[in-house]
Coordinates of C-alpha atoms in Angstrom, one line a residue:
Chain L
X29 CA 49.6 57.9 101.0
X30 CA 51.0 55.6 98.1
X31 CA 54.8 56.0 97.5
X32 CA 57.2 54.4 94.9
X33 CA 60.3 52.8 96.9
X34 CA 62.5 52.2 93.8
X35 CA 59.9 50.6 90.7
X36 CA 59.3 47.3 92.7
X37 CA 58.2 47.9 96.0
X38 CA 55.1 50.5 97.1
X39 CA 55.5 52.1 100.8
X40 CA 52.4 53.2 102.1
X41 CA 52.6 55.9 104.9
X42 CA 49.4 54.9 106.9
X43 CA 47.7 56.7 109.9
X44 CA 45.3 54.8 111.2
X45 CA 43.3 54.4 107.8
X46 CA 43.1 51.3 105.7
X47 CA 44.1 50.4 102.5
X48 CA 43.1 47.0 100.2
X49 CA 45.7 45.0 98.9
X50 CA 46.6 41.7 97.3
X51 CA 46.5 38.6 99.4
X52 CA 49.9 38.1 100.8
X53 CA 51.8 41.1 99.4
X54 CA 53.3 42.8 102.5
X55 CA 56.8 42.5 102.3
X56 CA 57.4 44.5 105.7
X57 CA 56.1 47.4 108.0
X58 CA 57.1 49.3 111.3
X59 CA 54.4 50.4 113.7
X60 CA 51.3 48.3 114.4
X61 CA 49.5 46.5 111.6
X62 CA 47.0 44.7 110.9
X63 CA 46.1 42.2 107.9
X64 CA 42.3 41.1 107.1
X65 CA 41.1 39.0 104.6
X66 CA 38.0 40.3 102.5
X67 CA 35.5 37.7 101.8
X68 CA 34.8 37.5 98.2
X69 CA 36.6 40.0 97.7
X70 CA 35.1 42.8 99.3
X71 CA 32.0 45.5 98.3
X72 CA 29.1 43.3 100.6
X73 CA 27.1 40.5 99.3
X74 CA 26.6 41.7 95.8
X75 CA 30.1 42.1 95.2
X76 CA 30.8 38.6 96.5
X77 CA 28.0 37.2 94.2
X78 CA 29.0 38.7 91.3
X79 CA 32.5 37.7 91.9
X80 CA 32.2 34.5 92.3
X81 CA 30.0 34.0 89.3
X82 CA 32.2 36.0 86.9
X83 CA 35.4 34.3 88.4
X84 CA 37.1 37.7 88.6
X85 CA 38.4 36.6 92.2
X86 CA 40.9 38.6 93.3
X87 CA 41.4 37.9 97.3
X88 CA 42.0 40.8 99.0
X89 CA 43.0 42.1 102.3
X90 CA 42.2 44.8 104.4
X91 CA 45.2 46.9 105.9
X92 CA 44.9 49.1 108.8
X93 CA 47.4 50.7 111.1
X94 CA 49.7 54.0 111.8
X95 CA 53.1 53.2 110.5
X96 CA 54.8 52.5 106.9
X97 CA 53.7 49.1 105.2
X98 CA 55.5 47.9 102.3
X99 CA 54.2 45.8 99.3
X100 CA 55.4 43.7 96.3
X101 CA 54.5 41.0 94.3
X102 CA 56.9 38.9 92.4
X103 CA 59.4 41.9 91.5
X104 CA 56.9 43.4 89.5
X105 CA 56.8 46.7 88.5
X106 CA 54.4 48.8 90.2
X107 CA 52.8 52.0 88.5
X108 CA 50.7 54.7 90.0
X109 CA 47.2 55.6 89.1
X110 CA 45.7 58.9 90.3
X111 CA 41.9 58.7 89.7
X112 CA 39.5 61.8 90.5
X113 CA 36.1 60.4 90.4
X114 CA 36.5 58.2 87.0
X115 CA 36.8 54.7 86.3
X116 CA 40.1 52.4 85.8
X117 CA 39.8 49.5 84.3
X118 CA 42.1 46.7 85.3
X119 CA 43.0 43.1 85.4
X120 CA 42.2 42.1 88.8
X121 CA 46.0 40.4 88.4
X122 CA 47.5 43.5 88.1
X123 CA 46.2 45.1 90.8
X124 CA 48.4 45.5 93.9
X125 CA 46.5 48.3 96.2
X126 CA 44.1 50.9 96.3
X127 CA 43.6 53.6 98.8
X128 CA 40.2 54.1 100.7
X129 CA 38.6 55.9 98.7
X130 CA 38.4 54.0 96.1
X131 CA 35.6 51.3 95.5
X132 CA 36.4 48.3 93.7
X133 CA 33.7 46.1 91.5
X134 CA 33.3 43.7 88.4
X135 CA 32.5 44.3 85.0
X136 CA 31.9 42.7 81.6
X137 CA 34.3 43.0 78.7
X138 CA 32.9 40.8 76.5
X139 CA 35.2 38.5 73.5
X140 CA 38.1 40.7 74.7
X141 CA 38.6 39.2 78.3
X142 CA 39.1 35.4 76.7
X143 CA 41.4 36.4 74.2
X144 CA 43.2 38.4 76.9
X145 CA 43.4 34.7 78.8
X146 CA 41.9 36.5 81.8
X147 CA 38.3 35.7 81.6
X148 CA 34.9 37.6 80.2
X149 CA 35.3 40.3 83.1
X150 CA 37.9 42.7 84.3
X151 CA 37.8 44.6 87.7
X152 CA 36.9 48.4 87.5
X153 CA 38.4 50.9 90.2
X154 CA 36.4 54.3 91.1
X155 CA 36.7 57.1 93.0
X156 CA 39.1 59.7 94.2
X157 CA 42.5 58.3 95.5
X158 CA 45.5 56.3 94.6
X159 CA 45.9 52.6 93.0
X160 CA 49.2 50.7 92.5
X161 CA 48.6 48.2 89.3
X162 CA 51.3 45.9 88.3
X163 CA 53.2 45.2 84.8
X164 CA 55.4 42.4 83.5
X165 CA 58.5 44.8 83.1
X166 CA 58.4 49.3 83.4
X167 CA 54.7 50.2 81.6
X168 CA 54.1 52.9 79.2
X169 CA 51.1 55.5 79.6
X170 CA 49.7 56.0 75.5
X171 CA 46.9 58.1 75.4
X172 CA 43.9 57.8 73.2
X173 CA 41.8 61.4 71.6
X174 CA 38.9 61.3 69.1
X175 CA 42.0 61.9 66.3
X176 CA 44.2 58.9 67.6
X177 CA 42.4 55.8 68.5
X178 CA 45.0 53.2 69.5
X179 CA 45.3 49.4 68.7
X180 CA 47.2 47.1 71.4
X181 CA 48.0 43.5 71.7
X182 CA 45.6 42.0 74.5
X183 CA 48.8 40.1 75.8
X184 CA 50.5 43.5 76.6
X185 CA 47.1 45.5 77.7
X186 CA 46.7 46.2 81.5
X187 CA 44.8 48.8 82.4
X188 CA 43.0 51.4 81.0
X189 CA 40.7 55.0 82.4
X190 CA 39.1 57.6 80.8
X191 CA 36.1 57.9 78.8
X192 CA 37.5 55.4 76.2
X193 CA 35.1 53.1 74.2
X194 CA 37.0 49.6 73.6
X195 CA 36.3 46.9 70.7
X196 CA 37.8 43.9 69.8
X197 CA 39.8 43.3 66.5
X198 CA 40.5 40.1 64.8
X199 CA 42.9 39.6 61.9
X200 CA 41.9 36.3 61.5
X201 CA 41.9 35.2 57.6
X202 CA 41.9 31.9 55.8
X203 CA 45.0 32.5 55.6
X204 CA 45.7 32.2 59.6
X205 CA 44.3 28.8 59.5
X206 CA 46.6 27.5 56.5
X207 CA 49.5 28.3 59.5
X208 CA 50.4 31.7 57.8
X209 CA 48.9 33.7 60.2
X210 CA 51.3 36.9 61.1
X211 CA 50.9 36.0 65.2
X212 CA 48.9 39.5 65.7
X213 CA 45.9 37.7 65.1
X214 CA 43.6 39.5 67.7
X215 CA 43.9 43.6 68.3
X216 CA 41.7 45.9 71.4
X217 CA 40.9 49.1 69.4
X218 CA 41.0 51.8 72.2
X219 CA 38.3 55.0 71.1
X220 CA 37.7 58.4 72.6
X221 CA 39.3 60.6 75.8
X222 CA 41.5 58.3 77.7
X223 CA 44.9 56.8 79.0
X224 CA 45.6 52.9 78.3
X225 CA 48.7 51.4 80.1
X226 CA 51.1 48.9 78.2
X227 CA 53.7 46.5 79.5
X228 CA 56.7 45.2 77.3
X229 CA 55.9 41.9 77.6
X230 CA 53.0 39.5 76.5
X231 CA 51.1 37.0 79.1
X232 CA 50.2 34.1 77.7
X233 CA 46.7 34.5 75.3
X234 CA 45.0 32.3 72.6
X235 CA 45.7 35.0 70.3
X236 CA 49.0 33.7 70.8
X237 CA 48.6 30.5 69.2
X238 CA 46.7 32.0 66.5
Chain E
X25 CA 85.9 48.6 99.0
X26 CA 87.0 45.6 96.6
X27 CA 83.3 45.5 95.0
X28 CA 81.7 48.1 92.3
X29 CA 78.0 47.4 91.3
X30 CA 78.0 47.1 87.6
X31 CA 73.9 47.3 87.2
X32 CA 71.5 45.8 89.3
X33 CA 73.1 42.4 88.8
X34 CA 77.1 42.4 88.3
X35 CA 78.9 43.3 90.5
X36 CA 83.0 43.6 90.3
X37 CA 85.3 42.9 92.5
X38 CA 89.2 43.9 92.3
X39 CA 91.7 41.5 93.2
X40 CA 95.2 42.9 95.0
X41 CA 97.7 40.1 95.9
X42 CA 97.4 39.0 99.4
X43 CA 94.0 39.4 99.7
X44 CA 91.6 37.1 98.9
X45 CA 87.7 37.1 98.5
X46 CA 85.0 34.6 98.6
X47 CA 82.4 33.6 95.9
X48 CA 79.8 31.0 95.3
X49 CA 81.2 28.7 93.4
X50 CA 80.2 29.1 89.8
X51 CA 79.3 33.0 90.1
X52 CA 82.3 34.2 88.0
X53 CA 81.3 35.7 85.1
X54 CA 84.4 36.9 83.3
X55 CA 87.7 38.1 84.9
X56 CA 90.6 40.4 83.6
X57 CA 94.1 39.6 84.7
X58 CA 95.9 36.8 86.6
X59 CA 93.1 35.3 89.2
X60 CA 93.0 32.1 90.7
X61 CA 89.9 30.3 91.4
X62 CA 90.1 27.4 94.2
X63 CA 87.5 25.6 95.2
X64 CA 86.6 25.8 99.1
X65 CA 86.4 22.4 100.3
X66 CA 85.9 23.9 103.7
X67 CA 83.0 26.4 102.4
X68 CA 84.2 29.4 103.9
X69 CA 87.2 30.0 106.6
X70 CA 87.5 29.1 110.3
X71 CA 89.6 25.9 109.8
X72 CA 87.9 22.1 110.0
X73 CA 86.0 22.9 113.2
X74 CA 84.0 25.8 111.7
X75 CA 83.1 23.1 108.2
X76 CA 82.1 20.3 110.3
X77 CA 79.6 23.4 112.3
X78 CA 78.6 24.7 108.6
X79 CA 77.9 20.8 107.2
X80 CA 75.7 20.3 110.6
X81 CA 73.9 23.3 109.7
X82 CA 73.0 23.2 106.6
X83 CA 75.0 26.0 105.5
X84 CA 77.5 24.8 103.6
X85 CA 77.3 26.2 99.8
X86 CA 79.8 25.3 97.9
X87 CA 82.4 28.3 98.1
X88 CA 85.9 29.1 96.1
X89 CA 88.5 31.4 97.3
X90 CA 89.5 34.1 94.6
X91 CA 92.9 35.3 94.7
X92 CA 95.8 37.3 92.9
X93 CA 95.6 40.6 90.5
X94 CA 93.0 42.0 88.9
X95 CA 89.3 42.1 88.5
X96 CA 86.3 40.0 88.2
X97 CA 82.9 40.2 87.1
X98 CA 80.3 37.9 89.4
X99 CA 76.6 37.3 89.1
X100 CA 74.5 34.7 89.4
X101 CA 71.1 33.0 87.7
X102 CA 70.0 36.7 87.4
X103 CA 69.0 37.6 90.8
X104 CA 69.9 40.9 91.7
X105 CA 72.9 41.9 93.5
X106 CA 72.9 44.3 96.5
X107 CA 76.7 45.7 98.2
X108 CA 76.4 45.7 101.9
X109 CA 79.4 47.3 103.8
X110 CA 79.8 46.1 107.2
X111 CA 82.2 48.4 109.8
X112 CA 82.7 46.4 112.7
X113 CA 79.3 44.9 113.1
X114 CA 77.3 41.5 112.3
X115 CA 75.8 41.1 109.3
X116 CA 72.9 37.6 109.2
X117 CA 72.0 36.0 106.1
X118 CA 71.5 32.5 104.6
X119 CA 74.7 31.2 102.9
X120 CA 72.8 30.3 99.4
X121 CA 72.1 34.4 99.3
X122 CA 75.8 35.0 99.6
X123 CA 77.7 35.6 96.5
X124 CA 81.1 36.9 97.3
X125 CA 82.4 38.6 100.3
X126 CA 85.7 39.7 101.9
X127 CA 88.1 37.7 103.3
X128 CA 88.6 40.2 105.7
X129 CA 85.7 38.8 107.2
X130 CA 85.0 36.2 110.2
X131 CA 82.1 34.2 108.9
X132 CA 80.7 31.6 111.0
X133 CA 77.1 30.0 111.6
X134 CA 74.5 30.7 114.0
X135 CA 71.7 28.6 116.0
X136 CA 68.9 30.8 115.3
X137 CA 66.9 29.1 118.1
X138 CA 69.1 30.9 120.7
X139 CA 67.0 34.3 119.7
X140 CA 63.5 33.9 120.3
X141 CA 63.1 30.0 121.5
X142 CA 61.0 27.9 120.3
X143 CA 59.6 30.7 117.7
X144 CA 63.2 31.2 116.7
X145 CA 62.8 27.3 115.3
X146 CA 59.8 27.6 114.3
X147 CA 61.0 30.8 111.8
X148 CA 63.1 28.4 110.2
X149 CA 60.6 25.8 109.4
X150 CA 58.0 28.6 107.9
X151 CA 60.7 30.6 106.3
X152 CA 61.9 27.5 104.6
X153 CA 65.7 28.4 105.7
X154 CA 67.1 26.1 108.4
X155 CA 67.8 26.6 111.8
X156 CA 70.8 28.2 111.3
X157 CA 71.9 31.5 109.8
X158 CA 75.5 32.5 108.3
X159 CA 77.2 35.3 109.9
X160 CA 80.0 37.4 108.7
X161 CA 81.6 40.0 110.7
X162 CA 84.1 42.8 110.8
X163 CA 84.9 45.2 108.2
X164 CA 84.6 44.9 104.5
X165 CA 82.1 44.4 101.6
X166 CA 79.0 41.3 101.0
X167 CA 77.3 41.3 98.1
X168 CA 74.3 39.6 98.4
X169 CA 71.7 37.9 95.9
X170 CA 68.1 38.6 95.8
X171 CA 64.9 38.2 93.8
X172 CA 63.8 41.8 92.9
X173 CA 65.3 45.2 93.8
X174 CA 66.4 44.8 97.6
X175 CA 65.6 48.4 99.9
X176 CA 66.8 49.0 103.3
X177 CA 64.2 49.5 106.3
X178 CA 66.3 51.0 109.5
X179 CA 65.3 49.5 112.5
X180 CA 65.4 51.5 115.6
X181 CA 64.4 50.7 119.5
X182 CA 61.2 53.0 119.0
X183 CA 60.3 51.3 115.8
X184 CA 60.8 47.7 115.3
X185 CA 60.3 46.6 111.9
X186 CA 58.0 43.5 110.8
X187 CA 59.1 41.3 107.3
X188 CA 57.5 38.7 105.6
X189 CA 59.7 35.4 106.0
X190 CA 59.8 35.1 102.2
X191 CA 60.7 38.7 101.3
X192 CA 63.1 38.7 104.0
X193 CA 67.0 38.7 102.9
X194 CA 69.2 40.0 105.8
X195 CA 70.0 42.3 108.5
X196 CA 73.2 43.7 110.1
X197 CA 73.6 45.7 113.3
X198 CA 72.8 44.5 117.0
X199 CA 68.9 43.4 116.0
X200 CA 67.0 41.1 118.2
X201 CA 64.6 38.8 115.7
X202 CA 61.7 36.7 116.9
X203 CA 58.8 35.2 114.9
X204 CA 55.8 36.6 115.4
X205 CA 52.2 35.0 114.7
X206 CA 49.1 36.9 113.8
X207 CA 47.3 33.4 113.8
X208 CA 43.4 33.8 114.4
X209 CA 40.6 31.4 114.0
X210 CA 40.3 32.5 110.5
X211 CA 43.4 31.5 109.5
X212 CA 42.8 28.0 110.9
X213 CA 39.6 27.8 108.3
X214 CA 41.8 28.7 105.5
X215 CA 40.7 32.2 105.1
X216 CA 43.6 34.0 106.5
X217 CA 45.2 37.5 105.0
X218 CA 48.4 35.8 103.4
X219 CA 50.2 37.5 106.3
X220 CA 50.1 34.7 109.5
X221 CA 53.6 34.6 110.4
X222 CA 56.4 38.2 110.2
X223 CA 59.7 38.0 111.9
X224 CA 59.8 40.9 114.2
X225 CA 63.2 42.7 114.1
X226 CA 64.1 45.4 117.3
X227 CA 67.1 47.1 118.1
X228 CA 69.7 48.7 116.1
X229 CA 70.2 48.0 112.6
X230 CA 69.0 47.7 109.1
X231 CA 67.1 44.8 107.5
X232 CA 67.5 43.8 103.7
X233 CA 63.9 43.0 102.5
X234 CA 63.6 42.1 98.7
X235 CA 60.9 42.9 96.4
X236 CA 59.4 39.4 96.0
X237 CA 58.0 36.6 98.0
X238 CA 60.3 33.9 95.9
X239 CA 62.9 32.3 96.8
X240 CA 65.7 32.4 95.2

């Protein structure tokens, strides 16, 4: 059971079931724990393959115990995602925990992952259960219908779910490359039925520069 | 209680003539009325003795004694700031944490090895913080500095709590604390959990965990 403990710290009230979390983010915990690293990153051989070939390495550890374990990472904020058999979408940086039903695995988001700085693959979260993700300052839930598609800077995207098609946006002109460019150079165009998560703050991106 | 929590990191403190407070030097942010600010060559109270014990130790931040009438504003490098109110008991916690206190308050330094033996020096080596520990004690306010939000975890005989060295900030009350290894194999080969050494608190108390594993 995933619990906010102000918006920095997750509490997870555990009975003897296991949870996955970031390498190294227990803060505390009462009762008995303990802490196991996943190799490669979990979900058998396959996972491990593909994870080490798309170099969306997130190490991971296995939690198990009866007690209350606490997380954090950095003061980061931490958000909570109910999923109910779809698929979240997130940066594996950004993700702090997910409960045990949840699966973890890899996929391919093509030009958007290296303007985003994070790589051409993004880690995808399914099942029924609870994940914490992680934002650079409090996040903001914008939700995308057939009517309203949304546009957001790749810097500020996190995480997304639903059944949302994404493309990738440039505003690149001749007139970027004369050094007039208006710094928004690169967009993700978010399309369909679905919720896209947004932090205050931009990470560091070639779009950046542009 | 001389100290009001502004946001989650000022803090202000009100000034009465004959009784003073302690800061970290340099934490004073703005003031209102006629305050004094006197550098602590001694870093705290307790007279030559207690310095030469803090210098030894390690524990010696630079301190000022604030005194006279009226109020000041302190904060410092944008850490948070968390109000601890001791009544009587002992509250632990490394002196570069501190940021003001009450000088109704016996502070004095502790040889952490005497809790826990050898594991108590080895918790200051893997925690980064020395082998000894600043105490304050008696009744009045702390307020404390912290990277993130700090929460509260009450420890209890039944339940002892376990903290991350980093993430660990301070506890008060009549707690036992011991390092504790979960060292395997694994661990050895480089493929540990992140989680190899927790300081085990028992007894009666609270501990002050912060949202972060930096140090400040």
């Amino acid at each position: 059971m995933f619990r906010l403990q102000g918006s920095k710290v997750l509490a997870v009230d555990m009975t003897g079931d296991a949870v996955k979390a970031k390498n190294g983010s227990m803060v505390a915990y009462d009762g008995q724990m303990t802490f196991k690293k996943l190799s490669g990153g979990g979900e058998g051989i396959r996972g491990m393959v593909t994870r080490r070939l798309t170099g969306e390495q997130m190490t991971v550890m296995e939690v198990t115990g009866q007690g209350t374990c606490w997380f954090a990472d950095r003061a980061s904020e931490i958000n909570l995602v109910r999923l109910q058999g779809e698929t979240l979408y997130v940066e594996s940086s950004n993700l702090l925990a997910t409960e045990s039903g949840l699966r973890t695995g890899t996929s391919f988001t093509g030009l958007r992952g290296a303007t985003q700085g994070n790589g051409l693959f993004t880690t995808t979260v399914e099942g029924h259960g609870q994940a914490a993700i992680m934002s650079d300052g409090p996040a903001v839930v914008l939700r995308v219908s057939p009517q309203y598609p949304l546009t957001v800077d790749p810097g500020a995207y996190i995480a997304h779910q639903g059944a949302v098609r994404q493309s990738f946006q440039s505003g690149v002109t001749f007139r970027t490359f004369l050094g007039e460019g208006g710094g928004e150079a690169f967009q993700i165009r978010f399309e369909g039925d679905g919720l896209v998560y947004v932090q205050p703050s931009e990470r560091n991106t070639i779009a950046g520069d542009v | 209680m001389a100290f009001r929590e502004i946001n989650s990191k000022m803090v202000e403190a009100t000034v009465v003539p004959g009784q003073r407070l302690f800061s970290q030097r340099g934490a004073m942010l703005a003031y209102r009325g006629e305050v004094s600010f006197t550098p602590n060559m001694q870093g705290g109270q307790g007279g030559v003795m207690s310095m030469i014990g803090r210098r030894l130790a390690n524990e010696d931040t630079p301190l000022m004694s604030v005194e006279g009438s009226g109020t000041v504003l302190f904060g410092h490098g944008g850490h948070h700031v968390h109000l601890i109110r001791l009544t009587g008991d002992t509250l632990y916690v490394e002196a570069d944490r501190l940021l003001a206190f009450e000088g109704t308050l016996q502070q004095g330094t502790m040889f952490l090895g005497s809790q826990g033996g050898v594991m108590g020096m080895v918790r200051g080596q893997v925690s980064g913080q020395g082998l000894f520990t600043t105490t304050l004690k008696g009744h009045g306010a702390v307020a404390v500095m912290a990277h993130g939000g700090v929460f509260e975890i009450p420890i209890t005989p039944q339940r002892p709590v376990h903290v991350d060295p980093q993430a660990y900030v301070a506890h008060q009350g009549d707690v036992r604390n011991k390092l504790s290894t979960a060292l395997g194999w694994r661990d050895m080969v480089g493929r540990g959990s992140g989680e190899a050494f927790q300081l085990e608190l028992s007894g009666h108390g609270v501990v002050f965990v912060q949202a972060s594993e930096e140090k400040l």
